[in-house]
Coordinates of C-alpha atoms and ligand atoms in Angstrom, one line a residue:
X1 CA 0.0 0.0 0.0
X2 CA 2.7 2.4 1.1
X3 CA 4.9 1.6 -1.9
X4 CA 1.9 2.2 -4.2
X5 CA 1.3 5.6 -2.7
X6 CA 5.0 6.6 -2.9
X7 CA 4.8 5.6 -6.6
X8 CA 1.8 7.8 -7.2
X9 CA 3.4 10.7 -5.4
X10 CA 6.6 10.1 -7.3
X11 CA 4.7 10.6 -10.5
X12 CA 3.5 13.9 -9.1
X13 CA 7.0 15.0 -8.5
X14 CA 7.8 14.5 -12.1
X15 CA 5.6 17.3 -13.2
X16 CA 7.9 19.9 -14.5
X17 CA 5.6 22.5 -16.1
X18 CA 2.3 24.1 -15.3
X19 CA 0.4 22.2 -18.0
X20 CA -1.6 19.1 -16.9
X21 CA -3.1 17.7 -20.1
X22 CA -5.4 14.7 -19.6
X23 CA -7.3 12.7 -22.2
X24 CA -10.0 10.1 -22.4
X25 CA -10.0 7.6 -25.3
X26 CA -12.0 8.9 -28.2
X27 CA -15.2 6.9 -28.5
X28 CA -16.3 4.8 -31.6
X29 CA -19.4 6.1 -33.1
X30 CA -20.6 2.7 -34.2
X31 CA -23.0 2.4 -31.3
X32 CA -24.5 4.7 -28.7
X33 CA -22.7 5.6 -25.4
X34 CA -23.1 3.2 -22.4
X35 CA -22.0 3.4 -18.8
X36 CA -18.6 1.8 -19.7
X37 CA -17.8 4.7 -22.0
X38 CA -19.0 7.2 -19.4
X39 CA -16.8 5.5 -16.8
X40 CA -13.6 6.4 -18.8
X41 CA -14.8 10.0 -19.0
X42 CA -15.9 10.3 -15.4
X43 CA -12.5 9.0 -14.2
X44 CA -10.7 11.6 -16.3
X45 CA -13.1 14.4 -15.2
X46 CA -12.8 13.6 -11.5
X47 CA -9.0 13.5 -11.9
X48 CA -9.0 16.9 -13.6
X49 CA -11.4 18.5 -11.1
X50 CA -9.2 17.4 -8.3
X51 CA -6.1 18.8 -9.9
X52 CA -7.9 22.2 -10.4
X53 CA -9.1 22.2 -6.8
X54 CA -5.7 21.2 -5.3
X55 CA -3.3 23.0 -7.6
X56 CA -5.1 26.2 -8.8
X57 CA -1.9 27.3 -10.5
X58 CA -1.9 24.3 -12.9
X59 CA -3.2 24.7 -16.4
X60 CA -5.4 21.6 -16.5
X61 CA -6.8 20.6 -19.8
X62 CA -9.2 17.7 -20.5
X63 CA -9.8 16.4 -24.0
X64 CA -12.4 13.8 -25.1
X65 CA -14.1 13.2 -28.5
X66 CA -15.2 10.6 -31.0
X67 CA -13.3 8.2 -33.3
X68 CA -15.2 8.2 -36.6
X69 CA -13.2 6.3 -39.2
X70 CA -12.9 2.7 -40.3
X71 CA -14.9 -0.3 -41.5
X72 CA -16.8 -0.7 -38.3
X73 CA -18.3 2.8 -38.7
X74 CA -18.9 2.3 -42.4
X75 CA -20.8 -0.9 -41.6
X76 CA -22.8 0.5 -38.8
X77 CA -24.0 3.4 -40.9
X78 CA -25.0 1.2 -43.8
X79 CA -26.8 -1.1 -41.4
X80 CA -28.9 1.8 -40.3
X81 CA -29.3 3.0 -43.9
X82 CA -27.9 6.4 -43.0
X83 CA -25.1 8.2 -44.9
X84 CA -21.9 7.6 -42.9
X85 CA -21.2 11.3 -42.3
X86 CA -24.6 11.9 -40.9
X87 CA -24.4 8.7 -38.8
X88 CA -21.1 10.0 -37.3
X89 CA -22.7 13.5 -36.6
X90 CA -25.7 11.8 -34.8
X91 CA -23.7 9.5 -32.5
X92 CA -21.0 12.0 -31.8
X93 CA -23.8 14.4 -30.7
X94 CA -25.1 11.7 -28.3
X95 CA -21.7 11.5 -26.7
X96 CA -21.7 15.2 -26.2
X97 CA -25.2 15.1 -24.6
X98 CA -24.3 12.3 -22.2
X99 CA -21.1 14.1 -21.2
X100 CA -22.9 17.4 -20.7
X101 CA -25.5 15.8 -18.6
X102 CA -22.8 14.0 -16.6
X103 CA -21.0 17.4 -16.0
X104 CA -17.9 16.2 -17.8
X105 CA -15.9 19.4 -17.9
X106 CA -13.9 19.0 -21.1
X107 CA -11.9 21.7 -22.7
X108 CA -12.1 20.1 -26.1
X109 CA -14.3 17.6 -27.9
X110 CA -12.4 16.4 -30.9
X111 CA -13.8 14.4 -33.9
X112 CA -11.4 12.5 -36.2
X113 CA -13.5 13.7 -39.2
X114 CA -12.5 17.4 -38.5
X115 CA -10.0 19.1 -40.8
X116 CA -7.7 20.1 -37.9
X117 CA -7.3 16.4 -37.1
X118 CA -6.8 15.3 -40.8
X119 CA -4.0 17.9 -41.1
X120 CA -2.3 16.6 -37.9
X121 CA -2.5 13.0 -39.1
X122 CA -1.0 13.9 -42.5
X123 CA 1.8 15.8 -40.8
X124 CA 2.5 13.0 -38.3
X125 CA 2.6 10.5 -41.2
X126 CA 5.0 12.6 -43.2
X127 CA 7.3 13.0 -40.1
X128 CA 7.4 9.2 -39.6
X129 CA 8.0 8.6 -43.3
X130 CA 10.7 11.2 -43.7
X131 CA 12.5 9.8 -40.7
X132 CA 12.5 6.4 -42.4
X133 CA 10.2 4.6 -40.0
X134 CA 7.6 3.7 -42.6
X135 CA 8.2 1.4 -45.6
X136 CA 5.9 -0.3 -48.1
X137 CA 5.6 -4.1 -48.1
X138 CA 3.3 -7.0 -49.2
X139 CA 1.5 -8.0 -46.1
X140 CA -0.7 -11.0 -45.2
X141 CA -2.3 -12.0 -42.0
X142 CA -5.5 -12.5 -40.0
X143 CA -7.4 -9.2 -39.8
X144 CA -10.2 -8.6 -37.4
X145 CA -12.5 -5.9 -38.8
X146 CA -14.3 -5.4 -35.5
X147 CA -11.0 -4.8 -33.6
X148 CA -9.5 -3.0 -36.6
X149 CA -6.2 -4.8 -36.2
X150 CA -4.1 -7.7 -37.6
X151 CA -3.7 -10.5 -35.1
X152 CA -0.9 -13.1 -34.7
X153 CA -1.6 -16.8 -34.4
X154 CA -1.2 -16.7 -30.6
X155 CA -4.0 -14.1 -30.5
X156 CA -6.5 -16.4 -32.3
X157 CA -8.8 -19.2 -31.4
X158 CA -9.8 -21.7 -34.1
X159 CA -13.3 -23.1 -34.1
X160 CA -12.6 -26.7 -35.3
X161 CA -16.2 -27.3 -36.3
X162 CA -16.5 -24.3 -38.7
X163 CA -12.8 -23.6 -39.4
X164 CA -13.4 -20.0 -38.4
X165 CA -10.8 -18.2 -36.4
X166 CA -11.7 -15.7 -33.7
X167 CA -9.8 -13.0 -31.8
X168 CA -9.0 -14.5 -28.4
X169 CA -9.4 -11.1 -26.7
X170 CA -12.6 -9.7 -28.3
X171 CA -14.2 -12.9 -29.6
X172 CA -14.8 -11.4 -33.0
X173 CA -14.1 -13.4 -36.3
X174 CA -11.0 -12.6 -38.4
X175 CA -10.4 -12.9 -42.1
X176 CA -7.2 -13.8 -44.0
X177 CA -6.0 -10.7 -45.8
X178 CA -3.3 -10.2 -48.4
X179 CA -2.4 -6.7 -49.5
X180 CA 0.2 -4.1 -50.0
X181 CA 0.5 -2.0 -46.9
X182 CA 2.7 0.6 -45.4
X183 CA 4.5 -0.8 -42.4
X184 CA 5.8 0.9 -39.3
X185 CA 9.2 -0.3 -37.9
X186 CA 7.8 -1.1 -34.5
X187 CA 10.5 -3.8 -33.9
X188 CA 13.1 -1.0 -33.7
X189 CA 11.4 0.6 -30.7
X190 CA 11.1 -2.5 -28.5
X191 CA 13.8 -1.4 -26.1
X192 CA 12.8 2.2 -25.9
X193 CA 9.2 1.3 -25.3
X194 CA 10.2 -1.2 -22.6
X195 CA 12.3 1.4 -20.9
X196 CA 9.4 3.9 -21.1
X197 CA 7.0 1.4 -19.6
X198 CA 9.3 0.6 -16.7
X199 CA 10.1 4.0 -15.5
X200 CA 8.3 6.6 -13.3
X201 CA 5.2 4.5 -12.4
X202 CA 4.2 5.0 -16.0
X203 CA 1.4 2.4 -16.2
X204 CA -1.1 2.3 -13.4
X205 CA -2.4 0.1 -11.8
X206 CA 0.8 -1.9 -11.7
X207 CA -0.8 -5.1 -13.0
X208 CA -1.2 -3.5 -16.4
X209 CA 2.5 -2.6 -16.4
X210 CA 3.2 -6.3 -15.9
X211 CA 0.9 -7.2 -18.8
X212 CA 2.7 -4.8 -21.1
X213 CA 6.1 -6.1 -20.0
X214 CA 5.0 -9.7 -20.7
X215 CA 4.1 -8.6 -24.3
X216 CA 7.4 -6.8 -24.6
X217 CA 9.3 -9.9 -23.6
X218 CA 8.6 -11.3 -27.1
X219 CA 10.0 -9.7 -30.2
X220 CA 7.6 -7.1 -31.5
X221 CA 6.7 -7.5 -35.2
X222 CA 6.4 -4.4 -37.4
X223 CA 2.9 -3.2 -37.7
X224 CA 0.8 -2.4 -40.7
X225 CA -0.2 1.3 -40.7
X226 CA -2.3 1.6 -43.9
X227 CA -5.1 -0.2 -45.7
X228 CA -6.0 -0.2 -49.4
X229 CA -8.5 2.6 -50.0
X230 CA -10.8 0.2 -51.8
X231 CA -11.2 -1.9 -48.6
X232 CA -11.3 0.9 -46.1
X233 CA -12.4 4.1 -47.8
X234 CA -13.9 5.9 -44.8
X235 CA -10.5 7.0 -43.5
X236 CA -7.8 9.6 -44.0
X237 CA -5.8 9.1 -47.3
X238 CA -2.1 8.4 -46.9
X239 CA -0.3 11.6 -47.9
X240 CA 1.0 11.3 -51.5
X241 CA -0.6 7.9 -52.1
X242 CA -4.4 7.9 -52.6
X243 CA -4.5 4.1 -53.0
X244 CA -4.0 3.7 -49.3
X245 CA -5.7 5.1 -46.2
X246 CA -4.2 5.6 -42.8
X247 CA -4.7 2.7 -40.3
X248 CA -7.5 3.7 -38.0
X249 CA -5.5 3.3 -34.8
X250 CA -2.7 5.6 -36.0
X251 CA -5.4 8.0 -37.1
X252 CA -7.2 7.8 -33.7
X253 CA -4.1 8.1 -31.5
X254 CA -3.0 11.3 -33.2
X255 CA -6.2 12.9 -31.9
X256 CA -4.3 13.6 -28.6
X257 CA -1.9 15.7 -30.6
X258 CA -4.5 17.4 -32.9
X259 CA -6.4 18.6 -29.9
X260 CA -3.5 20.7 -28.6
X261 CA -2.8 22.2 -32.0
X262 CA -0.2 19.9 -33.5
X263 CA 1.6 20.5 -35.9
X264 CA 1.6 24.2 -35.0
X265 CA 4.2 25.0 -32.4
X266 CA 1.6 25.9 -29.8
X267 CA 1.0 22.2 -29.1
X268 CA 4.2 21.9 -27.2
X269 CA 2.8 24.1 -24.4
X270 CA 0.7 21.1 -23.4
X271 CA 2.8 18.2 -24.6
X272 CA 3.2 15.5 -23.3
X273 CA -0.1 14.5 -21.7
X274 CA 0.3 14.2 -17.9
X275 CA -2.3 11.4 -17.8
X276 CA -4.2 9.4 -20.4
X277 CA -7.2 7.4 -19.2
X278 CA -7.9 4.2 -21.1
X279 CA -9.8 1.0 -20.7
X280 CA -7.9 -2.3 -20.4
X281 CA -9.0 -3.5 -23.9
X282 CA -6.9 -0.7 -25.6
X283 CA -3.8 -1.1 -23.5
X284 CA -1.6 -2.5 -26.4
X285 CA -2.4 0.4 -28.6
X286 CA -1.6 3.0 -25.9
X287 CA 1.1 1.1 -24.1
X288 CA 3.1 -0.1 -27.2
X289 CA 2.1 1.4 -30.5
X290 CA 1.5 5.0 -29.1
X291 CA 4.9 5.5 -27.4
X292 CA 6.7 3.9 -30.3
X293 CA 4.9 6.2 -32.8
X294 CA 5.7 9.2 -30.7
X295 CA 9.4 8.3 -30.2
X296 CA 9.7 7.7 -33.9
X297 CA 8.3 11.2 -34.6
X298 CA 10.7 12.7 -32.1
X299 CA 8.0 13.5 -29.5
X300 CA 7.8 12.7 -25.9
X301 CA 5.4 9.9 -24.8
X302 CA 2.8 10.5 -22.1
X303 CA 3.6 10.9 -18.4
X304 CA 1.2 8.2 -17.3
X305 CA -1.4 5.7 -18.7
X306 CA -4.2 5.1 -16.2
X307 CA -5.9 1.9 -17.1
X308 CA -9.3 0.9 -15.8
X309 CA -11.1 -2.4 -16.0
X310 CA -14.6 -3.0 -17.3
X311 CA -18.1 -3.0 -16.1
X312 CA -20.2 -6.1 -16.3
X313 CA -24.0 -6.0 -15.7
X314 CA -25.3 -8.5 -13.3
X315 CA -22.2 -10.5 -13.8
X316 CA -22.4 -10.5 -17.6
X317 CA -20.4 -8.7 -20.3
X318 CA -22.5 -5.8 -21.7
X319 CA -23.7 -6.6 -25.2
X320 CA -26.5 -5.7 -27.5
X321 CA -27.4 -9.3 -28.0
X322 CA -27.8 -9.8 -24.3
X323 CA -30.0 -6.7 -24.1
X324 CA -28.1 -5.6 -21.1
X325 CA -26.3 -2.4 -22.3
X326 CA -26.9 0.3 -19.8
X327 CA -27.7 3.7 -21.3
X328 CA -26.4 6.4 -19.0
X329 CA -29.3 8.8 -19.6
X330 CA -31.8 6.1 -18.8
X331 CA -29.9 5.1 -15.6
X332 CA -29.8 8.7 -14.6
X333 CA -33.6 8.8 -14.7
X334 CA -33.4 6.3 -11.8
X335 CA -30.4 7.5 -9.9
X336 CA -29.8 11.1 -11.2
X337 CA -26.6 11.7 -13.1
X338 CA -24.8 12.7 -9.9
X339 CA -26.0 9.4 -8.4
X340 CA -24.6 7.5 -11.4
X341 CA -21.3 9.3 -11.2
X342 CA -21.1 8.5 -7.5
X343 CA -21.9 4.9 -8.0
X344 CA -19.4 4.4 -10.8
X345 CA -16.5 6.1 -8.9
X346 CA -17.5 4.6 -5.6
X347 CA -18.0 1.0 -6.7
X348 CA -15.5 0.9 -9.6
X349 CA -11.8 0.0 -9.0
X350 CA -9.3 0.2 -11.8
X351 CA -7.6 -3.1 -11.2
X352 CA -10.6 -5.4 -11.6
X353 CA -13.9 -5.5 -13.3
X354 CA -16.9 -4.0 -11.5
X355 CA -20.4 -5.3 -11.5
X356 CA -23.2 -2.9 -12.2
X357 CA -26.3 -4.1 -10.5
X358 CA -29.5 -2.2 -9.6
X359 CA -29.7 -3.6 -6.1
X360 CA -26.1 -2.5 -5.4
X361 CA -26.6 1.0 -6.8
X362 CA -29.8 1.5 -4.9
X363 CA -28.2 0.3 -1.6
X364 CA -25.2 2.5 -1.9
X365 CA -26.9 5.6 -3.1
X366 CA -29.6 5.4 -0.4
X367 CA -27.3 4.6 2.4
X368 CA -24.5 7.1 1.5
X369 CA -25.9 10.0 -0.4
X370 CA -29.5 10.0 0.9
X371 CA -28.9 8.9 4.5
X372 CA -25.4 9.5 5.7
X373 CA -24.9 12.8 3.8
X374 CA -28.4 14.1 2.9
X375 CA -30.1 13.3 6.1
X376 CA -27.5 14.9 8.2
X377 CA -27.9 18.2 6.3
X378 CA -31.7 18.0 6.7
X379 CA -31.3 17.4 10.5
X380 CA -28.8 20.1 11.1
X381 CA -30.9 22.6 9.1
X382 CA -34.3 21.5 10.3
X383 CA -36.4 24.5 11.3
X384 CA -37.3 22.9 14.6
X385 CA -33.7 22.8 15.7
X386 CA -32.4 25.7 13.7
X387 CA -35.2 28.2 13.5
X388 CA -32.9 31.1 12.5
X389 CA -31.7 29.0 9.6
X390 CA -28.0 29.7 10.3
X391 CA -24.6 28.1 10.0
X392 CA -23.7 29.2 13.5
X393 CA -20.3 30.0 15.0
X394 CA -18.9 27.9 17.8
X395 CA -18.5 28.9 21.3
X396 CA -14.9 28.2 22.5
X397 CA -16.2 27.2 25.9
X398 CA -18.8 24.7 24.7
X399 CA -16.5 23.4 21.9
X400 CA -13.8 22.6 24.5
X401 CA -16.3 21.0 26.8
X402 CA -17.8 18.8 24.1
X403 CA -14.4 17.7 22.9
X404 CA -13.5 16.9 26.5
X405 CA -16.6 15.2 27.6
X406 CA -17.9 13.4 24.5
X407 CA -15.9 10.6 22.8
X408 CA -18.0 11.1 19.6
X409 CA -16.9 14.7 19.4
X410 CA -13.3 13.7 19.7
X411 CA -13.7 11.0 17.0
X412 CA -15.3 13.5 14.7
X413 CA -12.4 16.0 15.3
X414 CA -9.9 13.2 14.5
X415 CA -11.5 12.2 11.3
X416 CA -11.8 15.8 10.1
X417 CA -8.2 16.5 11.0
X418 CA -7.0 13.7 8.7
X419 CA -9.6 14.2 5.9
X420 CA -7.5 16.5 3.7
X421 CA -4.3 14.5 3.8
X422 CA -6.0 11.1 3.4
X423 CA -8.2 12.1 0.6
X424 CA -5.4 14.0 -1.2
X425 CA -3.3 10.9 -1.2
X426 CA -6.2 8.8 -2.6
X427 CA -7.0 11.4 -5.2
X428 CA -3.3 11.5 -6.3
X429 CA -3.7 7.8 -7.2
X430 CA -7.2 8.1 -8.7
X431 CA -8.5 6.0 -5.9
X432 CA -11.9 7.6 -5.9
X433 CA -13.5 4.7 -4.0
X434 CA -11.2 5.4 -1.1
X435 CA -12.0 9.1 -1.2
X436 CA -15.6 8.2 -0.9
X437 CA -14.9 5.7 1.9
X438 CA -12.9 8.2 3.9
X439 CA -15.5 10.9 3.5
X440 CA -18.3 8.6 4.4
X441 CA -16.3 7.6 7.5
X442 CA -16.1 11.3 8.5
X443 CA -19.8 11.7 7.9
X444 CA -20.6 8.6 10.0
X445 CA -18.6 10.2 12.8
X446 CA -20.6 13.4 12.3
X447 CA -23.9 11.5 12.4
X448 CA -22.7 9.7 15.5
X449 CA -21.7 13.0 17.2
X450 CA -25.0 14.6 16.3
X451 CA -26.9 11.7 17.8
X452 CA -24.8 11.5 20.9
X453 CA -24.8 15.2 21.7
X454 CA -28.6 15.2 21.6
X455 CA -29.1 18.7 20.3
X456 CA -32.9 18.5 20.5
X457 CA -32.6 18.5 24.3
X458 CA -31.0 22.0 24.1
X459 CA -33.4 23.9 21.9
X460 CA -35.4 26.8 23.2
X461 CA -38.2 25.7 25.4
X462 CA -36.5 22.4 26.3
X463 CA -35.6 22.0 30.1
X464 CA -31.9 22.0 29.4
X465 CA -32.1 24.8 26.8
X466 CA -28.6 26.2 26.1
X467 CA -28.5 28.2 22.9
X468 CA -24.7 28.5 22.7
X469 CA -24.2 24.8 23.2
X470 CA -26.8 23.9 20.6
X471 CA -25.3 26.3 18.1
X472 CA -21.8 24.8 18.7
X473 CA -23.2 21.3 17.9
X474 CA -24.8 22.5 14.7
X475 CA -21.7 24.4 13.7
X476 CA -19.5 21.3 14.3
X477 CA -21.9 19.2 12.2
X478 CA -22.0 21.8 9.5
X479 CA -18.2 21.9 9.5
X480 CA -18.2 18.1 8.8
X481 CA -20.7 18.7 6.0
X482 CA -18.8 21.6 4.5
X483 CA -15.5 19.7 4.5
X484 CA -17.1 16.7 2.9
X485 CA -18.7 18.9 0.3
X486 CA -15.3 20.4 -0.6
X487 CA -13.7 16.9 -0.8
X488 CA -16.5 15.5 -2.9
X489 CA -16.5 18.2 -5.5
X490 CA -14.5 16.2 -8.1
X491 CA -16.8 13.1 -7.7
X492 CA -20.2 14.7 -7.5
X493 CA -19.7 18.3 -8.6
X494 CA -23.4 19.3 -8.7
X495 CA -24.4 17.7 -5.5
X496 CA -21.4 19.1 -3.7
X497 CA -22.2 22.5 -5.0
X498 CA -25.7 22.4 -3.8
X499 CA -24.5 21.3 -0.4
X500 CA -22.0 24.2 -0.3
X501 CA -24.6 26.6 -1.6
X502 CA -27.0 25.6 1.1
X503 CA -24.3 26.2 3.7
X504 CA -23.6 29.6 2.1
X505 CA -20.0 28.8 1.5
X506 CA -18.6 31.4 -0.8
X507 CA -17.1 30.1 -4.1
X508 CA -13.7 31.4 -3.1
X509 CA -13.8 29.3 0.1
X510 CA -14.3 25.9 -1.7
X511 CA -10.7 25.3 -2.5
X512 CA -8.7 22.4 -1.1
X513 CA -6.8 24.7 1.3
X514 CA -10.1 25.4 3.1
X515 CA -10.1 21.9 4.5
X516 CA -7.7 23.2 7.1
X517 CA -10.4 25.6 8.4
X518 CA -12.7 24.1 10.8
X519 CA -13.4 23.5 14.5
X520 CA -11.1 20.5 14.3
X521 CA -8.0 22.5 13.5
X522 CA -8.8 25.4 15.8
X523 CA -10.6 24.0 18.9
X524 CA -9.6 26.9 21.1
X525 CA -10.6 29.7 18.9
X526 CA -13.0 32.2 20.5
X527 CA -16.5 32.9 19.6
X528 CA -16.1 33.1 15.9
X529 CA -16.2 30.5 13.2
X530 CA -12.6 29.5 12.3
X531 CA -13.5 28.8 8.7
X532 CA -16.2 31.2 7.8
X533 CA -16.0 34.0 10.3
X534 CA -19.2 35.0 12.0
X535 CA -22.3 32.8 11.9
X536 CA -24.1 33.1 8.6
X537 CA -27.5 32.7 7.1
X538 CA -28.2 29.4 5.3
X539 CA -29.2 29.9 1.7
X540 CA -33.0 29.8 1.7
X541 CA -33.2 29.3 -2.1
X542 CA -31.4 25.9 -1.9
X543 CA -33.4 22.9 -0.7
X544 CA -32.0 20.9 2.2
X545 CA -33.1 17.8 0.5
X546 CA -29.9 16.8 -1.2
X547 CA -30.6 13.4 -2.6
X548 CA -34.0 11.7 -2.8
X549 CA -34.1 8.1 -1.6
X550 CA -34.6 5.7 -4.5
X551 CA -37.8 3.9 -3.7
X552 CA -38.1 0.2 -4.2
X553 CA -41.2 0.2 -6.3
X554 CA -40.1 3.0 -8.7
X555 CA -36.8 1.3 -9.1
X556 CA -38.1 -2.1 -9.7
X557 CA -40.7 -0.9 -12.2
X558 CA -38.1 1.0 -14.2
X559 CA -35.7 -1.9 -14.2
X560 CA -38.5 -4.1 -15.5
X561 CA -39.2 -1.6 -18.3
X562 CA -35.6 -1.7 -19.4
X563 CA -35.5 -5.5 -19.7
X564 CA -36.5 -7.0 -23.0
X565 CA -40.1 -8.0 -22.7
X566 CA -41.6 -10.9 -24.6
X567 CA -43.3 -9.3 -27.5
X568 CA -46.8 -8.4 -26.4
X569 CA -49.5 -9.5 -28.8
X570 CA -51.6 -6.6 -29.8
X571 CA -55.4 -7.0 -29.3
X572 CA -55.9 -7.3 -33.0
X573 CA -53.2 -10.0 -33.2
X574 CA -55.0 -11.9 -30.4
X575 CA -58.3 -11.4 -32.1
X576 CA -56.7 -12.5 -35.4
X577 CA -55.4 -15.7 -33.7
X578 CA -58.8 -16.5 -32.2
X579 CA -60.4 -16.1 -35.5
X580 CA -57.9 -18.4 -37.2
X581 CA -58.5 -21.0 -34.5
X582 CA -62.2 -21.0 -34.7
Ligands
MSP601 N1 -12.0 4.3 -30.4 C1 -11.2 3.5 -29.5 C2 -10.3 4.3 -28.7 C3 -9.3 5.1 -29.5 S1 -8.4 6.1 -28.4 C4 -7.2 6.7 -29.4 C5 -12.2 2.7 -28.6 N2 -13.4 3.2 -28.5 S2 -14.6 2.5 -27.6 O1 -15.7 3.3 -27.8 O2 -14.7 1.1 -28.0 O3 -14.1 2.5 -26.1 C6 -13.8 3.7 -25.5 C7 -13.5 3.4 -24.0 O4 -14.7 2.9 -23.4 C8 -12.4 2.5 -23.7 O5 -11.6 3.0 -22.7 C9 -13.0 1.2 -23.3 O6 -12.2 0.5 -22.4 C10 -14.2 1.8 -22.5 N3 -15.2 0.8 -22.4 C11 -15.9 0.1 -23.3 N4 -16.7 -0.8 -22.7 C12 -16.5 -0.8 -21.4 C13 -17.0 -1.4 -20.3 N5 -17.9 -2.4 -20.4 N6 -16.6 -1.0 -19.0 C14 -15.7 0.0 -18.9 N7 -15.2 0.6 -19.9 C15 -15.5 0.2 -21.2 O7 -11.8 1.7 -28.0

């Protein structure tokens, strides 16, 4: 654990300029977005939001987009009977909508069909060619259209019964292909790529570094980087040779350069990317081809590849044929988009596949967002207890007494004291699940403190009524809510904002450094609030109901609606059937 942390922090230490360029993979437009795609984007977004929060001086830039060339896309468009360009426009737009609704804060959304990208690809190709890394050759091999790649024998499975070969990794069929291609001298970059993979905690989590090193322990064959135009015409033409088009993976990878303005010099202000988020299925392309292409072009490869595993649904791989593909917009109707973001980041861990299940989502969201977080805000701001609707200041005398006499108060203080340091170290490693864990532990401590201090016995009119003590309890609870809100901003930005709005925390006081301002750090301060100054009015415009519980019936009904139903016979069909029978 410690070693892992040190490695993450070491990576941080390697940052040498103020740019922090982060990318998601660009998404194929052959099908609509699902939660797996959203997961790549949400990881990158939460990472960037944390970087902005923690290092306001950094120039953080997030790029995402769509990958629109190749046979797969051609085929999908013709299957839908739509011109391919229009098909790309439509699906690309759906990605934009999903990302907007999920609060993905991208600085650029790039499409590989844009001119700026085509220019970058042509330039990149010419650079490789001029430097002697591309040559023309007759090529034959097993080609997988769906994976858009040639595969070696060891990457294939032969179905003895039919004689068909399939890609071991994706399960898609391959076809024998003989053609003249341009080849890239990948074999010459084996040592450089291995060196790059092994240094500076480059590939995270570490298990993916091992997978790459295993692949790199065998000699790398050169790789085909073009296809005949008559086979793949929906692609970028090879410069100075219209009979060939650029291999879709070379085309796609260059998007990371096009987005920052390559080949114009301005691109170097952002180059290389600090972190590239990818799914495990595209590790080879990003961990071997990509650094080799960049080194061959005389450019620096990325600082880090952050690789995540996949989501299954109720234990099964998501696929159209199984009717279990989860549409993020539909899921958001059940859980809200903030709820979905929270679930993906809370439940997903990068090193192993996560299982998306409704029961689990409902349980986590109800218990953590509705109860532990939401309910505490409702209780602390309830009119019965807090008729003035304020975020009060603490009284030094009562604060000291509570911390002395109540274990629960001391435990809350302890967890708030460590919140910033613990969560920062989890965020540095993209361990969002641990950030959520740590924050929920602090909120549990706050709930526990609230319960143990029995504020309802102190309110005006109660026998023990002590206004200053009551206000101190509410202030301590609101401090816990405020700090949690600050910490959770990268994970649930909208919900955290609403919480901080309700507590009237000025925008300028939502930065990471404000985690150091609370009763926990200044238990002896006099009658003013250490973080916010004097007591302040809660925001009456913002509801104290942060997250609505997901009700069993609604949820069950909606899940049922999403599942494929046996085709219902229409009345007329039934009638028709009766008539034929009689
Ligand atoms: N277009 C290529 C990437 C080119 S990047 C230069 C591609 N596109 S994709 O649409 O198929 O996948 C995009 C991302 O979604 C990948 O990171 C992939 O791992 C991720 N996911 C696709 N299915 C997934 C799950 N079931 N679960 C989690 N992520 C998944 O590959």
